[in-house]
Amino acid sequence: MTPQQAESIADDLSREYFERALRVSPGGVHSPVRAFKGVGGTPVFFRSAQGATMTSVDGRDYIDFCQSFGPLMLGHRDPDVMEAVEDMISTAWSFGACEPYSLELAEWITSRLPWVEMLRFVSSGTEAVMSALRVARAATERNRILKFEGCYHGHSDSLLVKAGSGLAGVSASSSGGVSSQVAGETLVAPLDDEEAVRKVFAEYGSEIAAVILEPLPANYGLLIQRREFIDETVKLARAHGSLVIFDEVISGFRVAPGGMAEVLGIRPDLVTYGKVIGGGFPVACYGGRRDLMELVAPDGPVYQAGTLSANPVGMRAGLATLQKIERVNAYTQLDERTAGFCDGLNSEMQKRGLPFQVTRAASIFWLHERTKDTIRRIEQIPERHATDFAHVFHRALAGGVYLAPSGYEVSFMSLAHTGALLDRAREVILDAMEESGMRTT
């Protein structure tokens, strides 16, 4: 489907809003993926949401697998979370002073995650990662950071980098406005390649303050890593005196109560969380070992502050979300629900000769071109994937199913996705593939 054809699917009012938005915001959006650049056409504007569905400004309902890119494990406007939010809004919106609500959420998290001895709330995952790296540099008195190609850690300057030349670890800026000097302090290695990580440490080991890793990379497709690769990376970091930072902004409290750190049985030195801990509000945090977190101001020399950090509405929403997830055993329910949905899709796609498959981890899933082997690195993603996904995306959208508007974004299941909705969504997605006319060759 061409962008021109996709344009005809967009609601009339959405087109009008987008034309207005283009005059006042870059690309008409406030976060790039919302602009539909990856799939073509005009983005849908939504006016409301409830449970597993969103309603467009033209009054059309869509089954939503984006779920605000992951925070809404309970679905949109869960009644228990809404009760806490409404109570807080009627009490106070923001203090700029000490209050008990952040204390309650911090105590809840630290009482359940032994590797989080202290934490600091911030307002975004980018801010959490940026602050954790600052702590790591201060603690080790080193400047370099090692990250992995295909892992996204927010839009701070030192992390907007990509692999450079063929030399081990060399990086280059992936964004305008990032100086070569700043980019040069971040080393980049490929995922799923222990030997490449060994080469980086052999060359720069004494200069690396920290290794930062998404233990479940989910920002460039769902790139499930081998346990051996993660173990070797952690081992090398510790052998060279580098800190281990797990970026669990997506996976934290989503794949398990303790995220991937719990699943892997690895205790990171520092960890970043976001999304789920705010229940849909702008909340994130960084935390870890007490001795490291005590370096943060006002106790230590690492400065970090935020006017709206620990906003009480987000604190109440986050605590209500986490308490309900624990109370209703959401992980078991979501795992079973997502497995059934994805297994059904995979089985039917195979039966119909459709060239797609679904990769899943807990309640996160990714629709992509079928491959013989598990995709663990970005270069293993089929070349035609983005184009073919765009065709499926728009036909699914026309059928009332909203997937994230990029072939490299993952989808999320919530407790609000009930059996009837999932049955309908499955048929819409399968029909979208059939209508695209693609078949396994």
PDB file of N, CA and C in Angstrom, residues 75-161:
ATOM      1  N   GLY A  75      -4.420  -2.183  30.916  1.00  0.00           N
ATOM      2  CA  GLY A  75      -5.261  -1.556  29.911  1.00  0.00           C
ATOM      3  C   GLY A  75      -5.469  -0.080  30.212  1.00  0.00           C
ATOM      4  N   HIS A  76      -6.102   0.616  29.286  1.00  0.00           N
ATOM      5  CA  HIS A  76      -6.380   2.041  29.451  1.00  0.00           C
ATOM      6  C   HIS A  76      -7.393   2.267  30.561  1.00  0.00           C
ATOM      7  N   ARG A  77      -7.096   3.219  31.424  1.00  0.00           N
ATOM      8  CA  ARG A  77      -8.036   3.711  32.447  1.00  0.00           C
ATOM      9  C   ARG A  77      -8.601   2.584  33.301  1.00  0.00           C
ATOM     10  N   ASP A  78      -7.716   1.725  33.782  1.00  0.00           N
ATOM     11  CA  ASP A  78      -8.155   0.674  34.704  1.00  0.00           C
ATOM     12  C   ASP A  78      -8.892   1.320  35.882  1.00  0.00           C
ATOM     13  N   PRO A  79     -10.039   0.777  36.281  1.00  0.00           N
ATOM     14  CA  PRO A  79     -10.848   1.446  37.315  1.00  0.00           C
ATOM     15  C   PRO A  79     -10.146   1.609  38.661  1.00  0.00           C
ATOM     16  N   ASP A  80      -9.327   0.653  39.072  1.00  0.00           N
ATOM     17  CA  ASP A  80      -8.635   0.785  40.357  1.00  0.00           C
ATOM     18  C   ASP A  80      -7.569   1.871  40.295  1.00  0.00           C
ATOM     19  N   VAL A  81      -6.866   1.941  39.176  1.00  0.00           N
ATOM     20  CA  VAL A  81      -5.851   2.983  39.010  1.00  0.00           C
ATOM     21  C   VAL A  81      -6.536   4.342  38.895  1.00  0.00           C
ATOM     22  N   MET A  82      -7.645   4.395  38.161  1.00  0.00           N
ATOM     23  CA  MET A  82      -8.366   5.657  37.992  1.00  0.00           C
ATOM     24  C   MET A  82      -8.874   6.190  39.326  1.00  0.00           C
ATOM     25  N   GLU A  83      -9.307   5.290  40.193  1.00  0.00           N
ATOM     26  CA  GLU A  83      -9.768   5.723  41.516  1.00  0.00           C
ATOM     27  C   GLU A  83      -8.647   6.406  42.293  1.00  0.00           C
ATOM     28  N   ALA A  84      -7.437   5.806  42.225  1.00  0.00           N
ATOM     29  CA  ALA A  84      -6.294   6.403  42.924  1.00  0.00           C
ATOM     30  C   ALA A  84      -5.925   7.756  42.317  1.00  0.00           C
ATOM     31  N   VAL A  85      -5.971   7.840  40.989  1.00  0.00           N
ATOM     32  CA  VAL A  85      -5.622   9.081  40.293  1.00  0.00           C
ATOM     33  C   VAL A  85      -6.627  10.180  40.623  1.00  0.00           C
ATOM     34  N   GLU A  86      -7.908   9.862  40.556  1.00  0.00           N
ATOM     35  CA  GLU A  86      -8.932  10.866  40.837  1.00  0.00           C
ATOM     36  C   GLU A  86      -8.852  11.352  42.281  1.00  0.00           C
ATOM     37  N   ASP A  87      -8.549  10.432  43.199  1.00  0.00           N
ATOM     38  CA  ASP A  87      -8.398  10.828  44.606  1.00  0.00           C
ATOM     39  C   ASP A  87      -7.222  11.778  44.777  1.00  0.00           C
ATOM     40  N   MET A  88      -6.116  11.487  44.058  1.00  0.00           N
ATOM     41  CA  MET A  88      -4.935  12.343  44.186  1.00  0.00           C
ATOM     42  C   MET A  88      -5.160  13.706  43.553  1.00  0.00           C
ATOM     43  N   ILE A  89      -5.819  13.720  42.393  1.00  0.00           N
ATOM     44  CA  ILE A  89      -6.069  14.996  41.724  1.00  0.00           C
ATOM     45  C   ILE A  89      -6.961  15.892  42.587  1.00  0.00           C
ATOM     46  N   SER A  90      -7.859  15.289  43.323  1.00  0.00           N
ATOM     47  CA  SER A  90      -8.727  16.081  44.195  1.00  0.00           C
ATOM     48  C   SER A  90      -8.012  16.509  45.471  1.00  0.00           C
ATOM     49  N   THR A  91      -6.787  15.964  45.676  1.00  0.00           N
ATOM     50  CA  THR A  91      -6.013  16.286  46.885  1.00  0.00           C
ATOM     51  C   THR A  91      -4.896  17.283  46.583  1.00  0.00           C
ATOM     52  N   ALA A  92      -4.120  16.992  45.549  1.00  0.00           N
ATOM     53  CA  ALA A  92      -3.024  17.879  45.134  1.00  0.00           C
ATOM     54  C   ALA A  92      -2.517  17.415  43.778  1.00  0.00           C
ATOM     55  N   TRP A  93      -1.976  18.342  42.986  1.00  0.00           N
ATOM     56  CA  TRP A  93      -1.421  18.000  41.674  1.00  0.00           C
ATOM     57  C   TRP A  93       0.093  17.899  41.725  1.00  0.00           C
ATOM     58  N   SER A  94       0.709  18.822  42.435  1.00  0.00           N
ATOM     59  CA  SER A  94       2.174  18.834  42.519  1.00  0.00           C
ATOM     60  C   SER A  94       2.569  19.658  43.731  1.00  0.00           C
ATOM     61  N   PHE A  95       3.657  19.273  44.380  1.00  0.00           N
ATOM     62  CA  PHE A  95       4.085  19.963  45.594  1.00  0.00           C
ATOM     63  C   PHE A  95       5.394  20.737  45.420  1.00  0.00           C
ATOM     64  N   GLY A  96       6.359  20.128  44.741  1.00  0.00           N
ATOM     65  CA  GLY A  96       7.694  20.722  44.753  1.00  0.00           C
ATOM     66  C   GLY A  96       8.282  20.661  46.147  1.00  0.00           C
ATOM     67  N   ALA A  97       7.830  19.690  46.911  1.00  0.00           N
ATOM     68  CA  ALA A  97       8.255  19.526  48.305  1.00  0.00           C
ATOM     69  C   ALA A  97       8.121  18.053  48.667  1.00  0.00           C
ATOM     70  N   CYS A  98       8.569  17.681  49.847  1.00  0.00           N
ATOM     71  CA  CYS A  98       8.478  16.283  50.279  1.00  0.00           C
ATOM     72  C   CYS A  98       7.025  15.884  50.509  1.00  0.00           C
ATOM     73  N   GLU A  99       6.697  14.653  50.166  1.00  0.00           N
ATOM     74  CA  GLU A  99       5.334  14.126  50.302  1.00  0.00           C
ATOM     75  C   GLU A  99       5.417  12.617  50.523  1.00  0.00           C
ATOM     76  N   PRO A 100       4.358  11.978  50.994  1.00  0.00           N
ATOM     77  CA  PRO A 100       4.432  10.550  51.322  1.00  0.00           C
ATOM     78  C   PRO A 100       4.227   9.612  50.132  1.00  0.00           C
ATOM     79  N   TYR A 101       3.756  10.129  49.013  1.00  0.00           N
ATOM     80  CA  TYR A 101       3.336   9.247  47.924  1.00  0.00           C
ATOM     81  C   TYR A 101       4.527   8.601  47.206  1.00  0.00           C
ATOM     82  N   SER A 102       5.570   9.368  46.980  1.00  0.00           N
ATOM     83  CA  SER A 102       6.775   8.789  46.385  1.00  0.00           C
ATOM     84  C   SER A 102       7.456   7.837  47.363  1.00  0.00           C
ATOM     85  N   LEU A 103       7.376   8.149  48.644  1.00  0.00           N
ATOM     86  CA  LEU A 103       7.942   7.260  49.659  1.00  0.00           C
ATOM     87  C   LEU A 103       7.275   5.898  49.608  1.00  0.00           C
ATOM     88  N   GLU A 104       5.952   5.883  49.485  1.00  0.00           N
ATOM     89  CA  GLU A 104       5.226   4.611  49.451  1.00  0.00           C
ATOM     90  C   GLU A 104       5.609   3.772  48.239  1.00  0.00           C
ATOM     91  N   LEU A 105       5.736   4.415  47.074  1.00  0.00           N
ATOM     92  CA  LEU A 105       6.113   3.671  45.871  1.00  0.00           C
ATOM     93  C   LEU A 105       7.564   3.205  45.952  1.00  0.00           C
ATOM     94  N   ALA A 106       8.458   4.053  46.452  1.00  0.00           N
ATOM     95  CA  ALA A 106       9.864   3.669  46.598  1.00  0.00           C
ATOM     96  C   ALA A 106      10.014   2.502  47.567  1.00  0.00           C
ATOM     97  N   GLU A 107       9.273   2.526  48.670  1.00  0.00           N
ATOM     98  CA  GLU A 107       9.339   1.431  49.640  1.00  0.00           C
ATOM     99  C   GLU A 107       8.791   0.147  49.032  1.00  0.00           C
ATOM    100  N   TRP A 108       7.738   0.253  48.235  1.00  0.00           N
ATOM    101  CA  TRP A 108       7.156  -0.932  47.594  1.00  0.00           C
ATOM    102  C   TRP A 108       8.188  -1.585  46.682  1.00  0.00           C
ATOM    103  N   ILE A 109       8.870  -0.782  45.865  1.00  0.00           N
ATOM    104  CA  ILE A 109       9.846  -1.325  44.912  1.00  0.00           C
ATOM    105  C   ILE A 109      11.064  -1.900  45.631  1.00  0.00           C
ATOM    106  N   THR A 110      11.636  -1.139  46.556  1.00  0.00           N
ATOM    107  CA  THR A 110      12.862  -1.594  47.218  1.00  0.00           C
ATOM    108  C   THR A 110      12.609  -2.798  48.117  1.00  0.00           C
ATOM    109  N   SER A 111      11.395  -2.961  48.609  1.00  0.00           N
ATOM    110  CA  SER A 111      11.094  -4.108  49.465  1.00  0.00           C
ATOM    111  C   SER A 111      11.000  -5.401  48.665  1.00  0.00           C
ATOM    112  N   ARG A 112      10.850  -5.286  47.348  1.00  0.00           N
ATOM    113  CA  ARG A 112      10.660  -6.476  46.513  1.00  0.00           C
ATOM    114  C   ARG A 112      11.858  -6.779  45.618  1.00  0.00           C
ATOM    115  N   LEU A 113      12.713  -5.818  45.372  1.00  0.00           N
ATOM    116  CA  LEU A 113      13.860  -6.015  44.478  1.00  0.00           C
ATOM    117  C   LEU A 113      15.149  -5.813  45.263  1.00  0.00           C
ATOM    118  N   PRO A 114      15.818  -6.880  45.659  1.00  0.00           N
ATOM    119  CA  PRO A 114      17.004  -6.739  46.505  1.00  0.00           C
ATOM    120  C   PRO A 114      18.155  -5.983  45.863  1.00  0.00           C
ATOM    121  N   TRP A 115      18.183  -5.928  44.511  1.00  0.00           N
ATOM    122  CA  TRP A 115      19.270  -5.198  43.848  1.00  0.00           C
ATOM    123  C   TRP A 115      18.979  -3.696  43.774  1.00  0.00           C
ATOM    124  N   VAL A 116      17.789  -3.284  44.202  1.00  0.00           N
ATOM    125  CA  VAL A 116      17.472  -1.851  44.267  1.00  0.00           C
ATOM    126  C   VAL A 116      17.441  -1.453  45.738  1.00  0.00           C
ATOM    127  N   GLU A 117      18.594  -1.065  46.247  1.00  0.00           N
ATOM    128  CA  GLU A 117      18.693  -0.685  47.655  1.00  0.00           C
ATOM    129  C   GLU A 117      18.236   0.757  47.874  1.00  0.00           C
ATOM    130  N   MET A 118      18.419   1.595  46.867  1.00  0.00           N
ATOM    131  CA  MET A 118      17.922   2.965  46.880  1.00  0.00           C
ATOM    132  C   MET A 118      17.531   3.317  45.454  1.00  0.00           C
ATOM    133  N   LEU A 119      16.645   4.300  45.315  1.00  0.00           N
ATOM    134  CA  LEU A 119      16.263   4.738  43.976  1.00  0.00           C
ATOM    135  C   LEU A 119      15.937   6.226  43.987  1.00  0.00           C
ATOM    136  N   ARG A 120      15.911   6.796  42.808  1.00  0.00           N
ATOM    137  CA  ARG A 120      15.519   8.193  42.625  1.00  0.00           C
ATOM    138  C   ARG A 120      14.518   8.259  41.472  1.00  0.00           C
ATOM    139  N   PHE A 121      13.351   8.866  41.729  1.00  0.00           N
ATOM    140  CA  PHE A 121      12.346   9.005  40.678  1.00  0.00           C
ATOM    141  C   PHE A 121      12.674  10.183  39.769  1.00  0.00           C
ATOM    142  N   VAL A 122      12.419   9.991  38.483  1.00  0.00           N
ATOM    143  CA  VAL A 122      12.546  11.034  37.471  1.00  0.00           C
ATOM    144  C   VAL A 122      11.293  10.955  36.594  1.00  0.00           C
ATOM    145  N   SER A 123      11.309  11.678  35.471  1.00  0.00           N
ATOM    146  CA  SER A 123      10.089  11.769  34.667  1.00  0.00           C
ATOM    147  C   SER A 123      10.118  11.011  33.354  1.00  0.00           C
ATOM    148  N   SER A 124      11.269  10.462  32.971  1.00  0.00           N
ATOM    149  CA  SER A 124      11.336   9.725  31.701  1.00  0.00           C
ATOM    150  C   SER A 124      12.468   8.718  31.743  1.00  0.00           C
ATOM    151  N   GLY A 125      12.381   7.712  30.870  1.00  0.00           N
ATOM    152  CA  GLY A 125      13.450   6.728  30.767  1.00  0.00           C
ATOM    153  C   GLY A 125      14.759   7.351  30.334  1.00  0.00           C
ATOM    154  N   THR A 126      14.695   8.324  29.435  1.00  0.00           N
ATOM    155  CA  THR A 126      15.912   9.030  29.006  1.00  0.00           C
ATOM    156  C   THR A 126      16.617   9.642  30.198  1.00  0.00           C
ATOM    157  N   GLU A 127      15.864  10.313  31.044  1.00  0.00           N
ATOM    158  CA  GLU A 127      16.427  10.970  32.224  1.00  0.00           C
ATOM    159  C   GLU A 127      17.016   9.943  33.197  1.00  0.00           C
ATOM    160  N   ALA A 128      16.344   8.804  33.340  1.00  0.00           N
ATOM    161  CA  ALA A 128      16.831   7.764  34.242  1.00  0.00           C
ATOM    162  C   ALA A 128      18.173   7.218  33.768  1.00  0.00           C
ATOM    163  N   VAL A 129      18.263   6.912  32.475  1.00  0.00           N
ATOM    164  CA  VAL A 129      19.511   6.354  31.935  1.00  0.00           C
ATOM    165  C   VAL A 129      20.629   7.379  32.003  1.00  0.00           C
ATOM    166  N   MET A 130      20.351   8.601  31.598  1.00  0.00           N
ATOM    167  CA  MET A 130      21.360   9.661  31.653  1.00  0.00           C
ATOM    168  C   MET A 130      21.928   9.810  33.064  1.00  0.00           C
ATOM    169  N   SER A 131      21.059   9.752  34.048  1.00  0.00           N
ATOM    170  CA  SER A 131      21.491   9.912  35.440  1.00  0.00           C
ATOM    171  C   SER A 131      22.276   8.705  35.924  1.00  0.00           C
ATOM    172  N   ALA A 132      21.857   7.496  35.546  1.00  0.00           N
ATOM    173  CA  ALA A 132      22.585   6.284  35.943  1.00  0.00           C
ATOM    174  C   ALA A 132      24.001   6.289  35.366  1.00  0.00           C
ATOM    175  N   LEU A 133      24.143   6.744  34.125  1.00  0.00           N
ATOM    176  CA  LEU A 133      25.483   6.808  33.522  1.00  0.00           C
ATOM    177  C   LEU A 133      26.357   7.822  34.246  1.00  0.00           C
ATOM    178  N   ARG A 134      25.756   8.920  34.669  1.00  0.00           N
ATOM    179  CA  ARG A 134      26.528   9.929  35.403  1.00  0.00           C
ATOM    180  C   ARG A 134      27.035   9.350  36.718  1.00  0.00           C
ATOM    181  N   VAL A 135      26.184   8.580  37.383  1.00  0.00           N
ATOM    182  CA  VAL A 135      26.607   7.925  38.627  1.00  0.00           C
ATOM    183  C   VAL A 135      27.750   6.953  38.345  1.00  0.00           C
ATOM    184  N   ALA A 136      27.639   6.185  37.286  1.00  0.00           N
ATOM    185  CA  ALA A 136      28.677   5.201  36.949  1.00  0.00           C
ATOM    186  C   ALA A 136      30.011   5.876  36.669  1.00  0.00           C
ATOM    187  N   ARG A 137      29.990   6.974  35.948  1.00  0.00           N
ATOM    188  CA  ARG A 137      31.242   7.684  35.652  1.00  0.00           C
ATOM    189  C   ARG A 137      31.861   8.250  36.926  1.00  0.00           C
ATOM    190  N   ALA A 138      31.025   8.776  37.811  1.00  0.00           N
ATOM    191  CA  ALA A 138      31.538   9.323  39.069  1.00  0.00           C
ATOM    192  C   ALA A 138      32.121   8.226  39.953  1.00  0.00           C
ATOM    193  N   ALA A 139      31.439   7.082  40.004  1.00  0.00           N
ATOM    194  CA  ALA A 139      31.881   5.993  40.881  1.00  0.00           C
ATOM    195  C   ALA A 139      33.195   5.375  40.418  1.00  0.00           C
ATOM    196  N   THR A 140      33.366   5.253  39.114  1.00  0.00           N
ATOM    197  CA  THR A 140      34.559   4.578  38.579  1.00  0.00           C
ATOM    198  C   THR A 140      35.666   5.529  38.183  1.00  0.00           C
ATOM    199  N   GLU A 141      35.337   6.819  38.085  1.00  0.00           N
ATOM    200  CA  GLU A 141      36.276   7.833  37.593  1.00  0.00           C
ATOM    201  C   GLU A 141      36.793   7.461  36.199  1.00  0.00           C
ATOM    202  N   ARG A 142      35.890   6.894  35.396  1.00  0.00           N
ATOM    203  CA  ARG A 142      36.167   6.578  34.002  1.00  0.00           C
ATOM    204  C   ARG A 142      35.124   7.274  33.129  1.00  0.00           C
ATOM    205  N   ASN A 143      35.416   7.430  31.844  1.00  0.00           N
ATOM    206  CA  ASN A 143      34.533   8.193  30.968  1.00  0.00           C
ATOM    207  C   ASN A 143      33.758   7.370  29.948  1.00  0.00           C
ATOM    208  N   ARG A 144      34.279   6.247  29.535  1.00  0.00           N
ATOM    209  CA  ARG A 144      33.649   5.519  28.427  1.00  0.00           C
ATOM    210  C   ARG A 144      32.489   4.648  28.906  1.00  0.00           C
ATOM    211  N   ILE A 145      31.525   4.491  27.991  1.00  0.00           N
ATOM    212  CA  ILE A 145      30.366   3.627  28.199  1.00  0.00           C
ATOM    213  C   ILE A 145      30.322   2.633  27.044  1.00  0.00           C
ATOM    214  N   LEU A 146      29.961   1.386  27.321  1.00  0.00           N
ATOM    215  CA  LEU A 146      29.761   0.400  26.264  1.00  0.00           C
ATOM    216  C   LEU A 146      28.275   0.101  26.140  1.00  0.00           C
ATOM    217  N   LYS A 147      27.745   0.301  24.928  1.00  0.00           N
ATOM    218  CA  LYS A 147      26.363  -0.064  24.629  1.00  0.00           C
ATOM    219  C   LYS A 147      26.360  -1.022  23.445  1.00  0.00           C
ATOM    220  N   PHE A 148      25.145  -1.479  23.065  1.00  0.00           N
ATOM    221  CA  PHE A 148      25.035  -2.486  22.008  1.00  0.00           C
ATOM    222  C   PHE A 148      24.134  -1.995  20.881  1.00  0.00           C
ATOM    223  N   GLU A 149      24.564  -2.303  19.660  1.00  0.00           N
ATOM    224  CA  GLU A 149      23.813  -1.916  18.472  1.00  0.00           C
ATOM    225  C   GLU A 149      22.424  -2.581  18.505  1.00  0.00           C
ATOM    226  N   GLY A 150      21.384  -1.764  18.364  1.00  0.00           N
ATOM    227  CA  GLY A 150      20.029  -2.301  18.416  1.00  0.00           C
ATOM    228  C   GLY A 150      19.357  -2.082  19.758  1.00  0.00           C
ATOM    229  N   CYS A 151      20.102  -1.597  20.748  1.00  0.00           N
ATOM    230  CA  CYS A 151      19.525  -1.247  22.044  1.00  0.00           C
ATOM    231  C   CYS A 151      19.327   0.266  22.112  1.00  0.00           C
ATOM    232  N   TYR A 152      18.167   0.684  22.531  1.00  0.00           N
ATOM    233  CA  TYR A 152      17.851   2.111  22.645  1.00  0.00           C
ATOM    234  C   TYR A 152      17.770   2.479  24.117  1.00  0.00           C
ATOM    235  N   HIS A 153      18.419   3.579  24.469  1.00  0.00           N
ATOM    236  CA  HIS A 153      18.460   3.984  25.870  1.00  0.00           C
ATOM    237  C   HIS A 153      18.052   5.447  26.049  1.00  0.00           C
ATOM    238  N   GLY A 154      17.189   5.928  25.168  1.00  0.00           N
ATOM    239  CA  GLY A 154      16.760   7.310  25.282  1.00  0.00           C
ATOM    240  C   GLY A 154      17.564   8.229  24.371  1.00  0.00           C
ATOM    241  N   HIS A 155      17.273   9.517  24.469  1.00  0.00           N
ATOM    242  CA  HIS A 155      17.846  10.454  23.499  1.00  0.00           C
ATOM    243  C   HIS A 155      18.874  11.414  24.095  1.00  0.00           C
ATOM    244  N   SER A 156      19.547  11.007  25.167  1.00  0.00           N
ATOM    245  CA  SER A 156      20.656  11.824  25.646  1.00  0.00           C
ATOM    246  C   SER A 156      21.826  11.700  24.672  1.00  0.00           C
ATOM    247  N   ASP A 157      22.650  12.726  24.603  1.00  0.00           N
ATOM    248  CA  ASP A 157      23.684  12.814  23.570  1.00  0.00           C
ATOM    249  C   ASP A 157      24.594  11.595  23.508  1.00  0.00           C
ATOM    250  N   SER A 158      25.057  11.133  24.663  1.00  0.00           N
ATOM    251  CA  SER A 158      26.077  10.079  24.661  1.00  0.00           C
ATOM    252  C   SER A 158      25.540   8.736  24.200  1.00  0.00           C
ATOM    253  N   LEU A 159      24.208   8.618  24.058  1.00  0.00           N
ATOM    254  CA  LEU A 159      23.636   7.336  23.649  1.00  0.00           C
ATOM    255  C   LEU A 159      23.016   7.376  22.249  1.00  0.00           C
ATOM    256  N   LEU A 160      23.037   8.535  21.623  1.00  0.00           N
ATOM    257  CA  LEU A 160      22.582   8.629  20.235  1.00  0.00           C
ATOM    258  C   LEU A 160      23.769   8.339  19.313  1.00  0.00           C
ATOM    259  N   VAL A 161      24.228   7.095  19.392  1.00  0.00           N
ATOM    260  CA  VAL A 161      25.408   6.675  18.635  1.00  0.00           C
ATOM    261  C   VAL A 161      25.131   5.347  17.954  1.00  0.00           C
TER     262      VAL A 161
END
